[in-house]
Structures are given as structure tokens and as C-alpha cells.
Amino acid sequence: MKTSFTLKSFRAFAVNLGLALLSLNLSAQTSHPVSVSNYSFSPKNLNITVGDEVVWTNTGGTHNVDGLKSVFPNNPVSFGNSVGSGWTYSFTFNTPGTYDYHCDPHAGFGMVGEIIVSQSTTATSESLADNSGRILLYPNPASKYIELKLPSGYSPVNMLKVYTLAGAVIDQQAFPTNSLSLKYDISKLNSGIYFIEINSQSRKDVLKFIKQ
Ligand SMILES: [Cu+2]
């Protein structure tokens, strides 16, 4: 009798705990570790979402993280710490954009890093919800990547083609199955005007984008 009561209340407790953890998880930021040693940041490049935290841990040598706007004027905000050894430094990125940084003593040795902070997926799909029926391409112009967002009725998508203003096809690939969005890397393209063609069984869309 007593045991079953205890079990029951334990179950109720476990369910409540489960719900509490779930809601905590949904709102929690993601933490991205970067190790600092051997004159490098690893990983050197990070793609994160607004509200995420990056944690740098210096495991060897005398280094720092310098992402100050006085050094990198294009950084949306400043971040960084002082030169030293054995430290851990964390920063939460609340403004989208591209952030560059380096280690002050070893910048000349190529001890550099970059973090791309994107809007959260949830916020993006919500804010784009009223554009039903159209394919969205953003940002445009862009330098690192473009993102394609397809309307919910757009399915199945077969093939994606990228070509130059002159009409030369430079890339062709399958659109990810069961996905209505795609992040496409344009960092290696030369500056200029390009077209991206998306085919479904019933329609073909061609969107223009500018690589900065
Ligand atoms: Cu260093």
C-alpha cells in the first residue's frame, strides 16, 4: 500500500520533472566549445544561432580571443578577453552577423577564427509565414551563403541548378529530401550576379542573387 503510493507520487514527480526539462530544453541556448591551443582555434569556423554561447578553453600556451570592433570593424558587437594562460572565456551571441576574431600575440601565425550567427530557425519561419506560395531567398546580396525557403505546398523538389548571368551552369544538386529549406554555400563564388533554379514536378522557379 505504502509502496504503491510512493511509486505513484514518484511517477508524478518524474512526469513533472520531464516536462520541466523539456521546456528548459526548448528555450536553452546551445553551447559551442572551441579549444585554444597549438596556435589555433578549433574549430576555426562556427555556424551558430542567435542566443547561442561559444566557450573557448585555453588548454595550452598564452593566448586570447580578440573580436573587438576596433580590430574588426565589421563585427556586429565586440567580444574578447585578455592574453593569458589556462583560461575559459564564454560569450553569448545575441546579434546575427559574421564575427571575426584572432589571438593578439599570434594573429601573424594565422591564429584566427570566424563565427557566423544566424537568426533562429523558428523565428525565421514565423516571420516568413505570410509569404505563402513564394520561394524566399535571403540574405540578398550575400557573401557567405544564401538560404532558400520553400512554401509548404512546394513538393517534391527534384533538382537545384546554379548558373551565371551568361547562362553557364556552375552547380547542380538534389534538394534535400523532405526539406523546405536549404542553406547554400556561396563563399567560393566570384562576386557577381547568379541565378538559382529550383524544379518541382509542377513548376520551375528561377531566383536571382548577388554575390558580394
Ligand atoms: Cu595565441
Short mmCIF file of C-alpha atoms and ligand atoms in Angstrom, two decimals:
data_model
loop_
_atom_site.label_atom_id
_atom_site.label_comp_id
_atom_site.label_asym_id
_atom_site.label_seq_id
_atom_site.Cartn_x
_atom_site.Cartn_y
_atom_site.Cartn_z
CA MET A 1 0.00 0.00 0.00
CA LYS A 2 2.66 2.39 1.06
CA THR A 3 4.90 1.25 -1.77
CA SER A 4 2.26 1.87 -4.45
CA PHE A 5 1.64 5.35 -3.07
CA THR A 6 5.30 6.12 -3.19
CA LEU A 7 5.57 4.76 -6.69
CA LYS A 8 2.59 6.85 -7.80
CA SER A 9 3.99 10.04 -6.39
CA PHE A 10 7.37 9.21 -7.83
CA ARG A 11 5.75 8.80 -11.24
CA ALA A 12 4.01 12.14 -10.88
CA PHE A 13 7.29 13.68 -9.85
CA ALA A 14 9.08 12.10 -12.80
CA VAL A 15 6.45 13.37 -15.24
CA ASN A 16 6.69 16.87 -13.82
CA LEU A 17 10.45 16.72 -13.95
CA GLY A 18 10.28 15.51 -17.53
CA LEU A 19 8.06 18.42 -18.53
CA ALA A 20 10.27 20.87 -16.70
CA LEU A 21 13.35 19.54 -18.50
CA LEU A 22 11.56 19.63 -21.84
CA SER A 23 10.54 23.27 -21.51
CA LEU A 24 14.02 24.09 -20.30
CA ASN A 25 15.50 22.40 -23.34
CA LEU A 26 13.34 24.29 -25.82
CA SER A 27 14.48 27.65 -24.56
CA ALA A 28 18.06 26.71 -23.73
CA GLN A 29 20.91 28.09 -25.76
CA THR A 30 23.36 25.78 -27.46
CA SER A 31 26.90 25.90 -26.18
CA HIS A 32 29.69 25.55 -28.75
CA PRO A 33 33.14 24.61 -27.42
CA VAL A 34 36.29 25.95 -29.08
CA SER A 35 39.64 24.68 -27.95
CA VAL A 36 42.53 27.12 -27.87
CA SER A 37 45.97 25.56 -28.23
CA ASN A 38 48.77 24.88 -30.70
CA TYR A 39 48.44 28.41 -32.08
CA SER A 40 44.95 27.73 -33.37
CA PHE A 41 41.25 27.90 -32.56
CA SER A 42 39.48 24.61 -33.11
CA PRO A 43 37.02 24.59 -34.74
CA LYS A 44 38.18 27.69 -36.56
CA ASN A 45 34.78 28.32 -38.20
CA LEU A 46 31.46 28.04 -36.42
CA ASN A 47 27.88 28.43 -37.62
CA ILE A 48 25.62 29.15 -34.70
CA THR A 49 22.16 30.52 -33.96
CA VAL A 50 21.29 33.80 -32.24
CA GLY A 51 21.35 33.28 -28.46
CA ASP A 52 23.98 30.54 -28.64
CA GLU A 53 27.05 30.64 -26.48
CA VAL A 54 30.64 29.95 -27.56
CA VAL A 55 33.04 28.70 -24.91
CA TRP A 56 36.75 29.00 -25.61
CA THR A 57 39.07 26.92 -23.44
CA ASN A 58 42.77 27.63 -23.50
CA THR A 59 44.47 24.30 -22.93
CA GLY A 60 48.00 25.31 -23.80
CA GLY A 61 50.01 28.46 -24.20
CA THR A 62 49.44 32.16 -23.78
CA HIS A 63 46.60 33.35 -25.95
CA ASN A 64 43.44 35.43 -26.06
CA VAL A 65 40.25 35.96 -28.03
CA ASP A 66 40.08 39.38 -29.67
CA GLY A 67 36.91 40.18 -31.56
CA LEU A 68 36.86 43.89 -30.74
CA LYS A 69 35.21 46.27 -33.17
CA SER A 70 38.34 48.41 -33.03
CA VAL A 71 40.18 45.46 -34.64
CA PHE A 72 37.34 44.04 -36.76
CA PRO A 73 35.06 46.99 -37.63
CA ASN A 74 32.55 44.71 -39.40
CA ASN A 75 31.83 42.69 -36.25
CA PRO A 76 28.27 43.49 -35.11
CA VAL A 77 29.46 43.76 -31.49
CA SER A 78 32.77 43.45 -29.61
CA PHE A 79 33.82 40.39 -27.66
CA GLY A 80 37.06 39.01 -26.28
CA ASN A 81 39.31 38.60 -23.27
CA SER A 82 42.85 39.38 -22.11
CA VAL A 83 46.02 37.49 -23.01
CA GLY A 84 46.84 34.74 -20.53
CA SER A 85 47.08 31.00 -19.99
CA GLY A 86 44.70 28.39 -18.62
CA TRP A 87 41.53 30.44 -19.06
CA THR A 88 37.99 29.72 -20.17
CA TYR A 89 36.06 32.51 -21.84
CA SER A 90 32.46 32.43 -22.98
CA PHE A 91 30.34 34.85 -24.97
CA THR A 92 26.68 34.72 -25.95
CA PHE A 93 25.97 36.00 -29.46
CA ASN A 94 22.65 37.85 -29.49
CA THR A 95 23.14 39.79 -32.73
CA PRO A 96 23.15 37.99 -36.09
CA GLY A 97 26.06 38.53 -38.47
CA THR A 98 29.62 37.48 -39.19
CA TYR A 99 32.21 37.81 -36.44
CA ASP A 100 35.95 37.59 -36.96
CA TYR A 101 38.49 37.29 -34.19
CA HIS A 102 42.12 36.44 -33.60
CA CYS A 103 44.65 35.88 -30.87
CA ASP A 104 46.61 39.10 -30.38
CA PRO A 105 50.09 37.56 -29.89
CA HIS A 106 49.64 35.01 -32.68
CA ALA A 107 47.46 36.70 -35.32
CA GLY A 108 50.52 36.75 -37.55
CA PHE A 109 50.74 32.93 -37.24
CA GLY A 110 47.22 32.59 -38.57
CA MET A 111 45.60 32.12 -35.18
CA VAL A 112 42.23 33.40 -36.36
CA GLY A 113 38.60 32.34 -36.20
CA GLU A 114 35.18 33.20 -37.57
CA ILE A 115 31.66 32.77 -36.23
CA ILE A 116 28.54 33.15 -38.34
CA VAL A 117 25.46 33.87 -36.25
CA SER A 118 22.12 33.23 -37.96
CA GLN A 119 18.61 34.09 -36.89
CA SER A 120 16.94 31.22 -35.13
CA THR A 121 15.06 28.84 -37.43
CA THR A 122 11.83 29.22 -35.51
CA ALA A 123 11.83 32.98 -35.67
CA THR A 124 12.67 32.88 -39.39
CA SER A 125 9.87 30.53 -40.37
CA GLU A 126 7.40 32.52 -38.29
CA SER A 127 8.35 35.83 -39.81
CA LEU A 128 8.17 34.40 -43.31
CA ALA A 129 4.88 32.60 -42.81
CA ASP A 130 2.81 35.26 -44.58
CA ASN A 131 4.75 34.91 -47.82
CA SER A 132 2.96 31.70 -48.76
CA GLY A 133 3.31 30.46 -52.31
CA ARG A 134 6.61 32.20 -53.00
CA ILE A 135 10.12 30.87 -52.70
CA LEU A 136 12.23 33.08 -50.49
CA LEU A 137 15.90 33.70 -50.92
CA TYR A 138 17.88 35.57 -48.28
CA PRO A 139 20.08 37.32 -47.47
CA ASN A 140 20.48 39.00 -50.85
CA PRO A 141 23.04 40.31 -51.66
CA ALA A 142 25.11 37.83 -49.71
CA SER A 143 28.74 36.91 -49.28
CA LYS A 144 28.89 33.58 -47.43
CA TYR A 145 25.64 31.74 -48.03
CA ILE A 146 22.07 32.11 -49.19
CA GLU A 147 19.12 30.41 -47.67
CA LEU A 148 16.13 29.16 -49.65
CA LYS A 149 12.77 28.73 -48.05
CA LEU A 150 10.05 26.92 -49.97
CA PRO A 151 6.31 27.32 -49.44
CA SER A 152 4.69 24.34 -47.76
CA GLY A 153 2.85 23.20 -50.90
CA TYR A 154 6.09 23.03 -52.87
CA SER A 155 6.88 19.34 -53.05
CA PRO A 156 8.55 17.23 -54.23
CA VAL A 157 11.58 19.21 -55.28
CA ASN A 158 13.87 17.42 -57.64
CA MET A 159 16.86 19.44 -58.62
CA LEU A 160 18.60 22.67 -57.96
CA LYS A 161 20.78 24.42 -60.53
CA VAL A 162 23.04 27.43 -60.17
CA TYR A 163 24.15 29.38 -63.19
CA THR A 164 25.92 32.58 -64.09
CA LEU A 165 24.48 35.65 -65.77
CA ALA A 166 25.89 34.25 -69.03
CA GLY A 167 23.95 31.02 -68.53
CA ALA A 168 26.81 28.68 -67.62
CA VAL A 169 25.68 26.02 -65.13
CA ILE A 170 28.18 26.01 -62.25
CA ASP A 171 26.44 23.67 -59.85
CA GLN A 172 23.69 21.13 -59.85
CA GLN A 173 22.49 19.12 -56.91
CA ALA A 174 19.49 17.38 -55.40
CA PHE A 175 17.41 19.36 -52.97
CA PRO A 176 17.46 17.63 -49.57
CA THR A 177 14.52 15.22 -49.32
CA ASN A 178 11.59 16.24 -47.15
CA SER A 179 13.08 19.64 -46.53
CA LEU A 180 11.59 23.03 -47.24
CA SER A 181 14.75 24.98 -46.66
CA LEU A 182 18.31 24.90 -47.84
CA LYS A 183 21.43 26.75 -46.86
CA TYR A 184 23.64 27.09 -49.90
CA ASP A 185 27.32 28.00 -49.59
CA ILE A 186 28.36 30.76 -52.00
CA SER A 187 31.62 31.70 -50.27
CA LYS A 188 33.74 30.35 -53.13
CA LEU A 189 31.84 32.13 -55.91
CA ASN A 190 33.29 35.25 -57.54
CA SER A 191 31.39 38.46 -56.96
CA GLY A 192 28.54 38.96 -59.41
CA ILE A 193 25.00 38.06 -60.38
CA TYR A 194 23.83 34.44 -60.34
CA PHE A 195 20.63 32.54 -60.83
CA ILE A 196 19.40 29.60 -58.86
CA GLU A 197 16.81 27.36 -60.46
CA ILE A 198 14.58 25.08 -58.45
CA ASN A 199 12.43 22.42 -60.05
CA SER A 200 9.47 20.54 -58.74
CA GLN A 201 7.24 18.21 -60.70
CA SER A 202 4.83 21.02 -61.44
CA ARG A 203 6.86 24.19 -61.61
CA LYS A 204 10.23 25.77 -62.14
CA ASP A 205 11.43 28.84 -60.28
CA VAL A 206 14.44 30.94 -61.09
CA LEU A 207 15.69 33.38 -58.49
CA LYS A 208 18.41 35.93 -58.87
CA PHE A 209 21.01 36.55 -56.19
CA ILE A 210 24.02 38.79 -55.91
CA LYS A 211 27.30 37.52 -54.51
CA GLN A 212 29.10 40.40 -52.82
CU CU B 1 47.76 32.75 -29.37
#
